[in-house]
Short mmCIF file of the C-alpha atoms (twelve columns), coordinates in Angstrom:
data_MODEL
# 
_entry.id   MODEL 
# 
loop_
_atom_site.group_PDB 
_atom_site.id 
_atom_site.type_symbol 
_atom_site.label_atom_id 
_atom_site.label_alt_id 
_atom_site.label_comp_id 
_atom_site.label_asym_id 
_atom_site.label_seq_id 
_atom_site.Cartn_x 
_atom_site.Cartn_y 
_atom_site.Cartn_z 
_atom_site.pdbx_PDB_model_num 
ATOM 1   C CA . MET A 1   9.477   -16.656 -26.563 1 
ATOM 2   C CA . LEU A 2   10.161  -13.243 -25.118 1 
ATOM 3   C CA . THR A 3   9.126   -10.262 -27.200 1 
ATOM 4   C CA . ALA A 4   10.443  -6.708  -27.113 1 
ATOM 5   C CA . ALA A 5   7.585   -5.737  -24.769 1 
ATOM 6   C CA . HIS A 6   8.755   -8.391  -22.298 1 
ATOM 7   C CA . TRP A 7   12.284  -6.983  -22.329 1 
ATOM 8   C CA . VAL A 8   10.967  -3.439  -21.839 1 
ATOM 9   C CA . TYR A 9   8.882   -4.675  -18.895 1 
ATOM 10  C CA . LEU A 10  11.864  -6.481  -17.352 1 
ATOM 11  C CA . THR A 11  14.048  -3.395  -17.807 1 
ATOM 12  C CA . VAL A 12  11.461  -1.133  -16.151 1 
ATOM 13  C CA . VAL A 13  11.074  -3.531  -13.217 1 
ATOM 14  C CA . VAL A 14  14.837  -3.637  -12.664 1 
ATOM 15  C CA . LEU A 15  15.088  0.169   -12.950 1 
ATOM 16  C CA . VAL A 16  12.248  0.604   -10.437 1 
ATOM 17  C CA . ILE A 17  13.948  -1.733  -7.963  1 
ATOM 18  C CA . VAL A 18  17.250  0.119   -8.405  1 
ATOM 19  C CA . GLY A 19  15.465  3.469   -8.040  1 
ATOM 20  C CA . MET A 20  13.786  2.335   -4.818  1 
ATOM 21  C CA . ALA A 21  17.113  1.065   -3.487  1 
ATOM 22  C CA . LEU A 22  18.661  4.469   -4.225  1 
ATOM 23  C CA . ARG A 23  15.638  6.182   -2.618  1 
ATOM 24  C CA . ARG A 24  14.696  8.013   -5.789  1 
ATOM 25  C CA . GLY A 25  11.230  8.773   -7.079  1 
ATOM 26  C CA . VAL A 26  10.052  5.954   -9.307  1 
ATOM 27  C CA . ILE A 27  6.654   7.304   -10.344 1 
ATOM 28  C CA . PRO A 28  7.958   9.127   -13.467 1 
ATOM 29  C CA . LEU A 29  9.891   5.986   -14.381 1 
ATOM 30  C CA . CYS A 30  6.735   3.877   -14.048 1 
ATOM 31  C CA . ILE A 31  4.738   6.315   -16.184 1 
ATOM 32  C CA . ILE A 32  7.370   6.391   -18.909 1 
ATOM 33  C CA . GLY A 33  7.784   2.612   -18.713 1 
ATOM 34  C CA . THR A 34  4.041   2.044   -19.104 1 
ATOM 35  C CA . VAL A 35  3.894   4.280   -22.175 1 
ATOM 36  C CA . VAL A 36  6.959   2.640   -23.711 1 
ATOM 37  C CA . MET A 37  5.570   -0.861  -23.065 1 
ATOM 38  C CA . GLY A 38  2.271   0.057   -24.714 1 
ATOM 39  C CA . TRP A 39  4.116   1.679   -27.606 1 
ATOM 40  C CA . VAL A 40  6.443   -1.295  -28.166 1 
ATOM 41  C CA . TYR A 41  3.593   -3.796  -27.868 1 
ATOM 42  C CA . SER A 42  1.214   -1.985  -30.238 1 
ATOM 43  C CA . HIS A 43  3.780   -0.295  -32.508 1 
ATOM 44  C CA . ASN A 44  1.747   2.918   -32.127 1 
ATOM 45  C CA . PHE A 45  2.683   5.818   -29.837 1 
ATOM 46  C CA . ILE A 46  -0.929  6.999   -29.430 1 
ATOM 47  C CA . THR A 47  -1.945  3.523   -28.317 1 
ATOM 48  C CA . GLY A 48  0.948   3.624   -25.842 1 
ATOM 49  C CA . LEU A 49  -0.547  6.789   -24.337 1 
ATOM 50  C CA . LYS A 50  -3.961  5.127   -24.230 1 
ATOM 51  C CA . VAL A 51  -2.405  2.222   -22.320 1 
ATOM 52  C CA . LEU A 52  -1.257  4.689   -19.662 1 
ATOM 53  C CA . PHE A 53  -4.758  6.052   -19.159 1 
ATOM 54  C CA . ASN A 54  -6.356  2.593   -19.247 1 
ATOM 55  C CA . ALA A 55  -3.840  1.370   -16.651 1 
ATOM 56  C CA . THR A 56  -4.628  4.350   -14.433 1 
ATOM 57  C CA . ILE A 57  -8.357  3.681   -14.591 1 
ATOM 58  C CA . ALA A 58  -7.908  -0.048  -14.007 1 
ATOM 59  C CA . SER A 59  -5.733  0.512   -10.952 1 
ATOM 60  C CA . ALA A 60  -8.080  3.186   -9.588  1 
ATOM 61  C CA . THR A 61  -11.109 0.921   -9.829  1 
ATOM 62  C CA . THR A 62  -9.206  -1.860  -8.095  1 
ATOM 63  C CA . LEU A 63  -7.459  0.136   -5.370  1 
ATOM 64  C CA . LEU A 64  -9.768  3.072   -4.639  1 
ATOM 65  C CA . GLY A 65  -11.884 1.129   -2.153  1 
ATOM 66  C CA . ILE A 66  -8.798  -0.025  -0.278  1 
ATOM 67  C CA . ILE A 67  -7.366  3.498   -0.205  1 
ATOM 68  C CA . LEU A 68  -10.639 4.869   1.142   1 
ATOM 69  C CA . ILE A 69  -10.828 2.216   3.872   1 
ATOM 70  C CA . ILE A 70  -7.251  2.904   4.940   1 
ATOM 71  C CA . GLY A 71  -7.924  6.649   5.024   1 
ATOM 72  C CA . ILE A 72  -11.066 6.206   7.106   1 
ATOM 73  C CA . MET A 73  -9.342  3.829   9.516   1 
ATOM 74  C CA . ILE A 74  -6.406  6.210   9.993   1 
ATOM 75  C CA . SER A 75  -8.771  9.094   10.693  1 
ATOM 76  C CA . LEU A 76  -10.679 6.939   13.205  1 
ATOM 77  C CA . LEU A 77  -7.393  5.922   14.839  1 
ATOM 78  C CA . ARG A 78  -6.393  9.584   15.171  1 
ATOM 79  C CA . LEU A 79  -9.799  10.298  16.694  1 
ATOM 80  C CA . LEU A 80  -9.338  7.504   19.255  1 
ATOM 81  C CA . GLU A 81  -5.897  8.886   20.108  1 
ATOM 82  C CA . SER A 82  -7.213  12.441  20.498  1 
ATOM 83  C CA . ILE A 83  -9.884  11.399  23.008  1 
ATOM 84  C CA . GLY A 84  -7.494  9.090   24.885  1 
ATOM 85  C CA . ALA A 85  -9.271  5.831   24.070  1 
ATOM 86  C CA . ASP A 86  -6.012  4.111   23.160  1 
ATOM 87  C CA . GLN A 87  -4.719  4.759   26.695  1 
ATOM 88  C CA . LEU A 88  -8.005  3.505   28.122  1 
ATOM 89  C CA . PHE A 89  -7.717  0.255   26.147  1 
ATOM 90  C CA . LEU A 90  -4.244  -0.388  27.545  1 
ATOM 91  C CA . ARG A 91  -4.907  0.593   31.159  1 
ATOM 92  C CA . PRO A 92  -5.930  -2.975  32.264  1 
ATOM 93  C CA . VAL A 93  -2.622  -4.468  31.062  1 
ATOM 94  C CA . GLN A 94  -0.400  -1.510  31.909  1 
ATOM 95  C CA . ASN A 95  1.225   -3.247  34.895  1 
ATOM 96  C CA . LEU A 96  2.444   -6.132  32.729  1 
ATOM 97  C CA . PHE A 97  5.016   -3.905  31.007  1 
ATOM 98  C CA . ARG A 98  8.306   -3.738  32.926  1 
ATOM 99  C CA . GLY A 99  10.617  -2.120  30.380  1 
ATOM 100 C CA . PRO A 100 10.718  -0.575  26.911  1 
ATOM 101 C CA . ALA A 101 10.996  -3.904  25.058  1 
ATOM 102 C CA . SER A 102 8.058   -5.526  26.862  1 
ATOM 103 C CA . ALA A 103 6.044   -2.323  26.459  1 
ATOM 104 C CA . PHE A 104 6.750   -2.253  22.714  1 
ATOM 105 C CA . TRP A 105 5.869   -5.888  22.065  1 
ATOM 106 C CA . GLY A 106 3.064   -6.013  24.596  1 
ATOM 107 C CA . THR A 107 1.409   -2.861  23.241  1 
ATOM 108 C CA . GLY A 108 1.667   -4.210  19.719  1 
ATOM 109 C CA . LEU A 109 0.194   -7.553  20.739  1 
ATOM 110 C CA . VAL A 110 -2.687  -6.017  22.700  1 
ATOM 111 C CA . LYS A 111 -3.493  -3.502  19.959  1 
ATOM 112 C CA . GLY A 112 -3.321  -6.280  17.384  1 
ATOM 113 C CA . ILE A 113 -5.781  -8.442  19.311  1 
ATOM 114 C CA . ILE A 114 -8.122  -5.505  19.891  1 
ATOM 115 C CA . ALA A 115 -7.842  -4.445  16.241  1 
ATOM 116 C CA . ALA A 116 -8.879  -7.928  15.133  1 
ATOM 117 C CA . PHE A 117 -12.243 -7.370  16.789  1 
ATOM 118 C CA . VAL A 118 -12.685 -3.587  16.565  1 
ATOM 119 C CA . TRP A 119 -11.178 -2.746  13.166  1 
ATOM 120 C CA . PRO A 120 -13.695 -3.636  10.418  1 
ATOM 121 C CA . THR A 121 -11.363 -4.296  7.512   1 
ATOM 122 C CA . PRO A 122 -12.383 -6.247  4.406   1 
ATOM 123 C CA . SER A 123 -10.288 -9.193  5.560   1 
ATOM 124 C CA . THR A 124 -12.193 -9.498  8.848   1 
ATOM 125 C CA . THR A 125 -15.653 -8.782  7.428   1 
ATOM 126 C CA . LYS A 126 -15.402 -10.871 4.255   1 
ATOM 127 C CA . GLY A 127 -17.163 -13.839 5.798   1 
ATOM 128 C CA . LEU A 128 -20.065 -11.774 7.116   1 
# 
């Protein structure tokens, strides 16, 4: 049986999807929706505010490591670009690219293969 909190959740999800489709900011909507869901579920506004802070801490503990890894990898990628290492990696296969389409797909393929061995992401180092 669906409760009022379920309907609030469903409404917020639909509003977020509509907001993203209209290219509007959805962060305030998510914050308000989280507070309202906590409020409706607990029947206490203060508890609804506590739900917002607990949700923030829970998401930070889960996602902070991933955000840090992405930030470090982007900074390392920018460093490789600034010293020209990305051009050096592609120099051996440069003659294989005849036009823009083959250059686009070929560069993506080569960088993807190289990244599988060079880029130490959690998905590639999990088994180690």
